[in-house]
Each structure stands twice: as C-alpha cells, then as structure tokens.
Coordinates of C-alpha atoms in Angstrom, one line a residue:
M827 CA 97.4 19.6 -101.7
R828 CA 99.6 19.8 -105.1
K829 CA 102.9 20.3 -103.4
L830 CA 102.1 17.5 -100.9
L831 CA 101.0 15.2 -103.8
E832 CA 103.9 16.3 -105.9
T833 CA 106.1 15.4 -102.9
T834 CA 104.8 12.0 -102.7
S835 CA 105.2 11.2 -106.1
N836 CA 108.9 12.3 -106.2
L837 CA 109.5 9.9 -102.9
A838 CA 107.5 7.1 -104.6
I839 CA 109.7 7.4 -107.9
R840 CA 112.9 7.6 -106.0
Y841 CA 111.9 4.6 -103.8
L842 CA 111.2 2.4 -106.9
E843 CA 114.5 3.7 -108.7
S844 CA 116.5 2.6 -105.7
L845 CA 115.4 -1.0 -105.8
E846 CA 117.9 -2.1 -108.5
N847 CA 120.9 -1.3 -106.1
R848 CA 119.5 -2.0 -102.6
K849 CA 119.5 -5.4 -100.8
V850 CA 116.1 -7.2 -101.2
A851 CA 115.3 -7.4 -97.6
P852 CA 115.3 -4.7 -95.1
S853 CA 118.5 -4.5 -92.9
A854 CA 118.1 -5.4 -89.1
D855 CA 119.1 -1.6 -88.5
A856 CA 116.1 -0.7 -90.7
I857 CA 113.5 -3.0 -88.8
A858 CA 114.9 -1.8 -85.4
K859 CA 114.3 1.9 -86.4
L860 CA 110.5 1.1 -86.9
I861 CA 109.9 1.5 -83.3
Q862 CA 110.0 5.2 -83.8
F863 CA 106.7 4.6 -85.2
D864 CA 105.3 3.8 -81.8
E865 CA 104.4 6.7 -79.9
P866 CA 101.5 7.9 -78.0
L867 CA 98.6 9.4 -79.9
P868 CA 99.5 13.0 -80.8
E869 CA 97.2 15.8 -79.2
D870 CA 98.1 18.2 -82.0
S871 CA 97.9 18.1 -85.7
A872 CA 101.0 17.9 -87.7
D873 CA 102.4 19.2 -91.1
P874 CA 101.4 16.7 -93.8
E875 CA 104.9 17.1 -95.4
L876 CA 106.5 15.9 -92.3
I877 CA 104.3 13.1 -91.9
L878 CA 105.2 11.9 -95.6
Q879 CA 108.7 12.5 -94.8
L880 CA 108.7 10.4 -91.7
L881 CA 107.0 7.6 -93.5
D882 CA 109.9 7.8 -96.2
E883 CA 112.7 7.9 -93.9
L884 CA 111.4 5.0 -91.6
G885 CA 109.1 3.0 -93.6
S886 CA 110.7 2.9 -97.1
P887 CA 113.9 1.1 -95.6
G888 CA 111.9 -1.2 -93.9
T889 CA 110.2 -2.7 -96.6
M890 CA 110.8 -5.8 -98.6
A891 CA 111.7 -4.8 -102.2
M892 CA 108.7 -7.0 -103.5
A893 CA 108.4 -4.3 -106.2
G894 CA 111.6 -4.8 -107.7
S895 CA 112.9 -7.5 -110.0
R896 CA 114.8 -10.2 -107.6
F897 CA 112.0 -10.9 -105.0
F898 CA 111.2 -14.7 -105.5
G899 CA 110.0 -15.4 -102.2
F900 CA 106.2 -15.7 -103.2
V901 CA 104.2 -15.6 -106.1
T902 CA 104.4 -11.8 -106.0
G903 CA 104.2 -9.7 -109.2
G904 CA 105.6 -6.1 -109.0
S905 CA 103.4 -3.3 -110.4
F906 CA 103.5 -2.3 -113.9
P907 CA 104.0 1.5 -114.1
V908 CA 100.9 1.9 -116.0
T909 CA 99.0 -0.1 -113.1
L910 CA 100.8 2.0 -110.1
A911 CA 99.7 5.1 -112.2
A912 CA 96.0 3.9 -112.8
N913 CA 96.0 2.9 -109.1
W914 CA 97.2 6.6 -108.1
L915 CA 94.5 8.1 -110.5
A916 CA 91.6 6.0 -109.1
G917 CA 92.8 6.8 -105.6
A918 CA 92.2 10.3 -106.5
W919 CA 88.9 9.7 -107.9
D920 CA 87.9 8.0 -104.6
Q921 CA 85.1 6.3 -106.0
N922 CA 82.9 3.7 -103.7
S923 CA 82.3 1.4 -106.7
G924 CA 79.2 -0.4 -105.7
L925 CA 76.6 1.0 -107.9
A926 CA 76.5 1.9 -111.5
H927 CA 74.1 4.9 -111.0
I928 CA 76.6 6.6 -108.6
T929 CA 79.9 5.6 -110.0
P930 CA 79.4 4.9 -113.5
A931 CA 83.2 5.3 -114.7
T932 CA 84.6 2.8 -112.3
A933 CA 81.5 0.3 -112.9
F934 CA 81.7 0.5 -116.3
L935 CA 85.7 0.1 -116.4
E936 CA 85.0 -3.0 -114.1
Q937 CA 82.5 -4.4 -116.6
V938 CA 84.8 -4.1 -119.6
A939 CA 87.8 -5.4 -117.7
L940 CA 85.7 -8.6 -116.7
Y941 CA 84.8 -9.2 -120.4
W942 CA 88.5 -9.0 -121.4
L943 CA 89.4 -11.3 -118.6
L944 CA 86.8 -13.9 -119.8
D945 CA 88.1 -13.6 -123.3
L946 CA 91.8 -13.8 -122.4
L947 CA 91.4 -16.9 -119.9
H948 CA 89.0 -18.7 -122.4
L949 CA 86.3 -18.9 -120.0
P950 CA 82.5 -18.7 -120.9
P951 CA 81.5 -15.5 -122.0
E952 CA 78.3 -15.5 -119.8
C953 CA 80.0 -15.6 -116.5
G954 CA 79.5 -13.2 -113.7
G955 CA 82.5 -11.9 -111.8
A956 CA 83.5 -10.1 -108.9
F957 CA 86.7 -7.9 -108.4
V958 CA 87.8 -8.6 -104.6
T959 CA 91.0 -8.4 -102.7
G960 CA 92.6 -11.5 -103.4
A961 CA 92.5 -15.3 -104.2
T962 CA 91.3 -16.1 -100.6
V963 CA 87.9 -13.6 -101.2
A964 CA 87.7 -15.0 -104.8
N965 CA 87.5 -18.6 -103.5
F966 CA 85.1 -17.7 -100.7
T967 CA 82.8 -15.6 -103.2
A968 CA 82.9 -18.3 -105.8
L969 CA 82.4 -21.0 -103.2
A970 CA 79.2 -19.2 -101.9
A971 CA 77.8 -19.2 -105.3
A972 CA 78.5 -22.8 -105.3
R973 CA 76.9 -23.3 -101.9
H974 CA 73.7 -21.5 -103.0
A975 CA 73.7 -23.5 -106.1
V976 CA 73.9 -27.0 -104.9
L977 CA 71.5 -26.4 -102.1
E978 CA 69.1 -24.9 -104.3
Q979 CA 69.2 -28.1 -106.2
V980 CA 67.8 -29.8 -103.1
G981 CA 65.3 -27.1 -102.4
W982 CA 67.1 -25.1 -99.6
N983 CA 67.5 -21.3 -99.5
V984 CA 71.0 -20.9 -97.6
E985 CA 70.8 -17.2 -97.7
A986 CA 67.6 -16.9 -96.1
D987 CA 67.6 -20.2 -93.8
G988 CA 71.1 -20.6 -93.0
L989 CA 73.1 -23.8 -92.6
F990 CA 71.1 -25.0 -89.5
G991 CA 69.1 -28.0 -90.7
A992 CA 70.4 -27.8 -94.2
P993 CA 71.1 -30.8 -96.2
P994 CA 75.0 -31.7 -96.0
I995 CA 77.3 -30.5 -98.5
T996 CA 80.1 -33.1 -99.5
V997 CA 83.0 -30.9 -100.2
V998 CA 86.1 -32.7 -102.0
V999 CA 89.7 -31.1 -102.4
G1000 CA 93.1 -32.5 -103.4
E1001 CA 95.7 -33.5 -100.7
E1002 CA 97.8 -30.3 -101.5
V1003 CA 95.1 -27.7 -101.5
H1004 CA 96.1 -24.3 -100.7
P1005 CA 95.0 -23.3 -97.1
S1006 CA 93.4 -20.1 -98.5
L1007 CA 90.8 -22.4 -100.0
L1008 CA 90.2 -24.0 -96.6
K1009 CA 90.0 -20.9 -94.9
A1010 CA 87.2 -19.8 -97.5
L1011 CA 85.5 -23.0 -96.8
G1012 CA 85.6 -22.1 -93.0
L1013 CA 84.2 -18.9 -93.4
L1014 CA 81.3 -20.2 -95.4
G1015 CA 80.3 -22.7 -92.6
L1016 CA 81.3 -25.8 -94.7
G1017 CA 84.5 -26.7 -92.4
R1018 CA 88.0 -26.7 -92.9
N1019 CA 88.4 -30.2 -91.6
R1020 CA 85.2 -32.0 -93.0
V1021 CA 86.5 -32.1 -96.4
V1022 CA 87.2 -35.2 -98.3
K1023 CA 90.8 -35.3 -99.5
V1024 CA 92.1 -36.7 -102.6
P1025 CA 95.6 -38.1 -103.0
A1026 CA 98.0 -36.3 -105.1
D1027 CA 100.6 -37.5 -107.7
S1028 CA 104.2 -36.9 -107.5
Q1029 CA 103.8 -33.4 -108.6
G1030 CA 100.8 -32.5 -106.3
R1031 CA 98.1 -32.9 -108.7
M1032 CA 94.8 -34.4 -107.6
R1033 CA 94.3 -37.9 -109.1
P1034 CA 90.9 -38.2 -110.9
E1035 CA 90.6 -41.8 -110.4
A1036 CA 90.8 -41.5 -106.5
I1037 CA 87.9 -39.0 -106.3
P1038 CA 85.2 -40.9 -104.3
S1039 CA 81.7 -41.3 -106.1
V1040 CA 79.6 -38.3 -104.8
T1041 CA 76.2 -36.8 -105.5
S1042 CA 74.7 -33.3 -104.9
P1043 CA 74.7 -31.5 -103.0
A1044 CA 78.5 -31.6 -103.4
I1045 CA 81.4 -29.5 -104.7
V1046 CA 84.9 -30.6 -105.9
C1047 CA 87.6 -28.1 -105.5
T1048 CA 90.6 -28.3 -108.2
Q1049 CA 93.7 -26.5 -108.2
V1050 CA 95.4 -24.8 -111.4
G1051 CA 99.0 -23.9 -110.1
N1052 CA 100.1 -25.7 -107.2
V1053 CA 102.0 -23.1 -104.8
N1054 CA 105.1 -25.7 -104.7
T1055 CA 105.3 -27.3 -108.1
G1056 CA 103.2 -25.0 -110.3
A1057 CA 101.4 -28.3 -111.4
C1058 CA 97.9 -28.2 -112.6
D1059 CA 95.1 -30.7 -111.6
P1060 CA 93.4 -32.2 -114.8
V1061 CA 90.4 -30.2 -114.4
G1062 CA 88.7 -31.6 -117.5
E1063 CA 89.1 -35.0 -116.4
I1064 CA 87.6 -34.2 -113.2
C1065 CA 84.6 -32.5 -114.7
E1066 CA 83.9 -35.6 -117.0
R1067 CA 83.9 -37.8 -114.1
T1068 CA 81.7 -35.3 -111.9
R1069 CA 79.5 -33.7 -114.2
K1070 CA 76.7 -36.6 -114.4
S1071 CA 76.1 -36.5 -110.7
G1072 CA 75.3 -32.7 -110.8
V1073 CA 78.5 -31.8 -108.6
W1074 CA 79.7 -28.2 -108.8
V1075 CA 83.5 -27.8 -109.8
H1076 CA 85.6 -25.1 -108.6
V1077 CA 89.0 -24.1 -109.6
D1078 CA 91.3 -22.3 -107.4
G1079 CA 93.7 -20.7 -109.9
A1080 CA 95.3 -18.1 -107.9
F1081 CA 98.4 -17.9 -110.4
G1082 CA 98.2 -20.9 -112.8
L1083 CA 94.9 -19.7 -114.6
W1084 CA 97.1 -17.1 -116.4
A1085 CA 98.7 -19.9 -118.2
A1086 CA 95.4 -20.2 -120.2
A1087 CA 96.6 -16.8 -121.6
S1088 CA 99.8 -18.4 -123.3
P1089 CA 99.5 -20.5 -126.3
S1090 CA 102.6 -22.3 -125.2
L1091 CA 101.2 -23.3 -121.9
A1092 CA 97.6 -23.4 -122.2
H1093 CA 97.6 -27.1 -122.4
L1094 CA 98.3 -27.2 -118.5
T1095 CA 94.8 -25.7 -118.3
A1096 CA 93.1 -28.1 -120.5
G1097 CA 89.4 -28.4 -119.5
V1098 CA 89.3 -25.3 -117.0
E1099 CA 86.4 -24.1 -119.1
Q1100 CA 84.3 -26.9 -118.0
A1101 CA 84.2 -25.7 -114.5
D1102 CA 81.5 -23.8 -112.6
S1103 CA 83.5 -21.4 -111.0
W1104 CA 87.1 -20.2 -111.0
A1105 CA 89.4 -17.9 -108.4
T1106 CA 92.5 -16.1 -109.5
D1107 CA 94.8 -13.1 -108.5
A1108 CA 95.5 -10.0 -110.7
H1109 CA 98.1 -9.0 -108.2
K1110 CA 100.1 -12.1 -109.3
W1111 CA 101.0 -12.6 -112.8
L1112 CA 99.0 -9.7 -114.1
N1113 CA 101.3 -7.4 -111.8
V1114 CA 98.7 -5.0 -110.8
P1115 CA 99.0 -3.3 -107.4
Y1116 CA 97.9 -5.0 -104.1
D1117 CA 95.0 -5.9 -103.6
S1118 CA 93.4 -7.5 -106.3
G1119 CA 91.7 -10.8 -107.0
V1120 CA 88.9 -12.0 -109.5
A1121 CA 86.2 -14.4 -108.9
F1122 CA 84.1 -15.9 -111.9
V1123 CA 80.8 -18.0 -111.8
R1124 CA 79.5 -19.4 -114.8
N1125 CA 75.8 -18.8 -113.9
A1126 CA 75.8 -15.2 -113.0
D1127 CA 72.5 -15.5 -111.3
M1128 CA 74.0 -17.9 -108.8
L1129 CA 76.8 -15.5 -107.7
R1130 CA 74.2 -12.5 -107.5
A1131 CA 71.7 -14.7 -105.4
A1132 CA 74.7 -15.1 -103.0
M1133 CA 75.8 -11.7 -103.0
A1134 CA 73.2 -9.0 -104.0
V1135 CA 71.9 -6.7 -101.4
S1136 CA 69.2 -3.8 -101.3
A1137 CA 68.1 -1.4 -99.2
S1138 CA 65.5 1.6 -99.4
Y1139 CA 68.1 4.4 -99.6
L1140 CA 70.1 2.6 -102.2
P1141 CA 69.6 3.3 -105.9
T1142 CA 70.2 -0.4 -106.8
V1143 CA 67.6 -0.7 -109.6
S1144 CA 69.7 -0.2 -113.0
D1145 CA 69.9 -1.6 -116.5
R1146 CA 73.7 -1.5 -115.8
R1147 CA 75.6 -3.7 -113.8
N1148 CA 75.9 -3.0 -110.2
P1149 CA 79.4 -4.3 -108.8
S1150 CA 77.9 -4.8 -105.3
D1151 CA 75.5 -7.2 -106.7
Y1152 CA 78.6 -9.6 -107.2
T1153 CA 81.0 -9.2 -104.3
P1154 CA 81.0 -9.7 -100.3
E1155 CA 81.9 -6.1 -99.9
F1156 CA 79.4 -3.2 -100.5
S1157 CA 82.1 -0.3 -99.8
R1158 CA 85.4 -0.8 -101.9
R1159 CA 87.9 0.7 -103.9
A1160 CA 87.7 0.5 -107.9
R1161 CA 90.1 -2.4 -108.3
G1162 CA 89.0 -2.8 -112.0
V1163 CA 90.6 0.1 -113.2
E1164 CA 94.1 -1.3 -112.7
V1165 CA 93.2 -4.5 -114.1
W1166 CA 91.8 -2.5 -117.3
A1167 CA 94.8 -0.5 -117.3
A1168 CA 97.0 -3.7 -117.6
L1169 CA 94.9 -5.5 -120.3
R1170 CA 94.6 -2.1 -122.3
S1171 CA 98.3 -1.6 -122.0
L1172 CA 99.8 -5.3 -122.5
G1173 CA 97.0 -6.6 -125.0
R1174 CA 96.6 -10.4 -125.6
S1175 CA 100.2 -10.9 -126.7
G1176 CA 101.5 -8.8 -123.9
V1177 CA 100.1 -11.1 -121.2
A1178 CA 101.0 -14.2 -123.1
D1179 CA 104.8 -12.8 -123.1
L1180 CA 104.6 -12.0 -119.5
V1181 CA 103.6 -15.5 -118.4
E1182 CA 106.2 -17.2 -120.9
R1183 CA 109.1 -14.8 -120.1
T1184 CA 108.6 -15.7 -116.2
C1185 CA 108.4 -19.2 -116.7
H1186 CA 111.6 -19.1 -119.0
H1187 CA 113.4 -17.6 -115.9
A1188 CA 112.1 -20.4 -113.8
R1189 CA 113.6 -22.9 -116.0
H1190 CA 116.8 -20.7 -116.4
F1191 CA 117.1 -20.9 -112.5
A1192 CA 116.5 -24.5 -112.6
R1193 CA 118.9 -25.6 -115.3
E1194 CA 121.8 -23.5 -113.6
I1195 CA 121.2 -24.9 -110.2
Q1196 CA 120.9 -28.3 -111.2
A1197 CA 124.1 -28.3 -113.5
A1198 CA 126.0 -27.1 -110.3
G1199 CA 124.8 -30.4 -108.8
Y1200 CA 122.0 -29.5 -106.5
Q1201 CA 118.6 -31.1 -106.7
I1202 CA 115.5 -29.8 -108.5
L1203 CA 112.5 -31.4 -106.8
N1204 CA 109.8 -30.5 -109.2
D1205 CA 109.1 -30.5 -112.9
V1206 CA 109.3 -27.1 -114.0
V1207 CA 106.2 -26.7 -115.6
L1208 CA 105.5 -22.9 -114.7
N1209 CA 107.2 -20.5 -112.5
Q1210 CA 107.8 -22.5 -109.5
V1211 CA 111.3 -24.0 -108.9
L1212 CA 111.9 -26.3 -105.7
V1213 CA 115.7 -26.6 -104.5
S1214 CA 117.6 -29.0 -102.2
F1215 CA 120.6 -28.4 -101.0
G1216 CA 120.9 -31.7 -99.3
D1217 CA 119.6 -32.6 -95.8
A1218 CA 116.9 -30.1 -94.2
E1219 CA 119.4 -28.4 -92.0
T1220 CA 121.9 -27.6 -94.8
T1221 CA 119.1 -26.3 -97.0
L1222 CA 117.7 -24.1 -94.4
R1223 CA 120.9 -22.6 -93.4
A1224 CA 121.7 -22.0 -97.1
I1225 CA 118.2 -20.1 -97.6
A1226 CA 119.1 -18.2 -94.4
E1227 CA 122.2 -17.0 -95.8
I1228 CA 120.8 -16.3 -99.3
Q1229 CA 118.0 -14.1 -97.8
A1230 CA 120.6 -12.4 -95.4
D1231 CA 123.0 -11.8 -98.6
G1232 CA 120.3 -9.7 -100.3
T1233 CA 121.0 -10.2 -103.9
C1234 CA 117.7 -12.0 -104.2
W1235 CA 115.2 -13.4 -101.7
C1236 CA 113.6 -16.8 -101.7
G1237 CA 111.3 -18.6 -99.3
S1238 CA 111.2 -22.0 -97.6
T1239 CA 108.9 -24.9 -97.9
V1240 CA 108.4 -28.4 -97.1
W1241 CA 106.7 -30.4 -100.0
Q1242 CA 106.2 -34.1 -99.6
G1243 CA 108.5 -34.6 -97.1
H1244 CA 111.2 -32.5 -98.6
T1245 CA 112.5 -29.2 -96.9
A1246 CA 113.4 -26.9 -100.1
M1247 CA 113.9 -23.4 -101.3
R1248 CA 111.0 -22.2 -103.4
I1249 CA 111.7 -19.8 -106.3
S1250 CA 108.7 -18.1 -107.6
V1251 CA 109.2 -15.9 -110.6
S1252 CA 106.2 -13.5 -111.5
S1253 CA 107.7 -9.9 -111.9
W1254 CA 107.3 -8.0 -115.1
A1255 CA 110.8 -6.6 -114.0
T1256 CA 112.7 -9.8 -113.9
T1257 CA 115.3 -10.2 -116.8
D1258 CA 117.9 -12.6 -117.7
A1259 CA 120.6 -10.5 -116.0
D1260 CA 118.7 -10.5 -112.7
V1261 CA 118.4 -14.3 -113.0
E1262 CA 122.1 -14.7 -113.5
R1263 CA 123.0 -12.4 -110.9
S1264 CA 120.8 -14.3 -108.4
V1265 CA 122.0 -17.5 -109.5
A1266 CA 125.5 -16.5 -109.0
A1267 CA 124.7 -15.5 -105.5
I1268 CA 122.7 -18.7 -104.8
L1269 CA 125.5 -20.9 -105.8
R1270 CA 128.3 -18.7 -104.1
I1271 CA 126.6 -19.4 -100.8
A1272 CA 125.5 -22.9 -101.3
K1273 CA 129.1 -23.7 -102.2
K1274 CA 130.0 -22.8 -98.4

C-alpha cells in the first residue's frame, strides 16, 4: 500500500509541475489515445501499479489543465496545495460524513467551517448549512427549504403530502438566471418553464421595479455574479420590495457571493444578508478541489425539515450537529475538511486578497485588449470579461484559434445578442505574468 500511494503522490506532483509548460488543452493525439481505455472488462486482476501507470500515461495528457494558471474558460479555481493535501488525507480517512456520533472529526470540522463561512461572507450567524457537490445541488437544497417554508405558511406539509393538490408556488427569476437554478427548480417539481421572468438591465441585473406583485407562497430567486458579466442583482432592494408579502428570497451566488469577503468589492453584494437562503461554490473562488458547494438557510429548522431523515438502525439522536440532517445525500465524502483547510490557511485577509487579485487580473485583461482596439462588452466589476473581435464569425474563429494555440483557454458565449469570448479569472495560481503571456497570445491571434 505504501509503495502504491507514494507512486501516486509522485505522479500527481509531476503532473502539477508540468502544467506551466504544456498547452492548456489536450492535443488531438492525446484525446485519440483515450480509446485505449475502452476494452472488455478484464477477467483477471491486475497489478495496481500498472493501473496507475496506465492512468498517468493515457489519462494525464488527455486532461484540460484546469489546475493550472491559464485556464480561463469557466469560473474554475485551481486547488490550493493545502486543500489538495487535505483532500488526500480526508480520502484516506474514508469517512461517510453523515452522523456526528459515527464520524466525529469530519462532522465537527464541517461545523467549524460553516461558522467561519458565515462570518467571512457576512451572513446571519444562526444560518443552517449544507456541504454539497456544487451550486446546482446547493440551489436545490436551499430551494427545498424555501418550498417547505412557503407551503408551511399556508398549512401544507410538502414532505409528507407532496405537491399533488398543494397551493401553487409563484417563482420569480431574473431574465439572465443561470440554468443550474432552473434545473434545481425542475428537480423540486416547481418547473423550469412556469417561472415568472423579470427583465434585466444592460449588465444582466434583475430590475427590482419590474418584479410583479406576488404574495405567499412565493419565492424570488436573485443572482449575485452573472456568469457572463459578473454583475450582481440589487438583493437588498429586492428584499425590501418583497419582504412585506412574506416572499422567500433566495440568492444564487455560485461565485459572486465571495465578493462579500473583500472590503473593496463587498458593496456589490450589499443587502444579501437580508435574504432567506444562499448557494455558492467552494471549488470556484475558494479554490478547493472538486466537488464542493455550500447551501445556507437563515432558518436552520426549515432546512432540517426539508432534509432530515431517520431510521431505527441509525444513531441520529445527538447533541451535536448531524450533517445528514441538512443535505440531500446521506452517504457523502467529507467536503468540509477541504473548506476548513482553505480558510485555516488563508484567513480572512487571504481570501480577500485572492478575490481582489483575480479581479485585478480581469481588469488587466480588459484594459490591454481594449487598448488594442477590441470591444469589451461588459463593465468589468468582478472576474468576468466579455470580448468581441468583430462579428460573430470572426469572434468564434478567433476563440477557436486561441484554444488551439494552447497558451491559455477561453470559452465562447452569446450574451444579449452578442457573440463573445468569455474570460473568467478564478485561480490562485494566476499571476500578472500569466495575464501578459495570455494577452500577447490573444492579440497575436486576433490580429490575423
């Protein structure tokens, strides 16, 4: 066992050290060789070291260098070394982190990490929380609590009686709502298409004055961090407009919620603490390994009512927090360990610096590209930059060549009728030199 794990550690370290000098995207040859994994199920066992060798020789070259410093295709943070190390150790612990009585270490670390996150993000300290796979499930979890709460207000127990015959819930979203939130609504039986969509402004923010008059049971879903522009809905104003009607306000803050941790950017999230629930990703701006999302609910009892489960064979009665009382999954890995390690390592100032530094890099990109004569479509308020190189065909051709060049990797999008290249800067590893190197490659290709 020791020899195998040491071999694996060395392979992983060598992979990470290679990212600086390789192309960000895998080569066509590397992708073609992945077919070698496709073989009939072996009849006999094999040497574990040969298995690891095969994974490294075929798998490593076929990966996108998301862990490196020049992947800007999605809001994807590379893993801080301490969080990757914590992930390895927690994997060795192999704790099914559902019950405090059975897995006390990981349950307690999760509880501490939750308190720290609430403090860091300036959310109400009484919130309940759930460590889940990502923002999709975080939205699902928080909105399950919302569904319970707004139906309870009108005398309906949705967990016991389902949605058949239940009073209809009005769900309001912004025009530029993220599809992961719509997916969560669909999974909850609230529908992806029966939502009321509120018009957005020129940066994709929900317009509070356009929110229709609604009464409970109703849920208004806001967004902090538009996936294209980084813009944040005016959550405080939205809460003030809807609070008197007993409406539940939810915040999809997959990456934008982390702006609350930065003294210079916190104004963008003004009023988010007035909402009833929030969803975010830790594998984005906190730079912990995949997969890691967090849901917060102001009234912890509402979250527990939507998620808790019990059985005669389970020791669920405890004076300590049982993680399984707050999450959709019963069996799950100890995600809170990596979050704890990140926060313990960075501290409040380190998280603020990470957020501010990556936003600085985004502004650097925008400034240099605009100075070269190309159009920046959005106000660069966070870490998102939208670039147009001309018409849609020209822009898409430039993006394809930038991706093929391999110096950096940026994706494409269509936003408010404009085809654009989207630059998302989220990694702790990105430096000014990485930005300069990437800008030089982008402009060299664009000038063709």
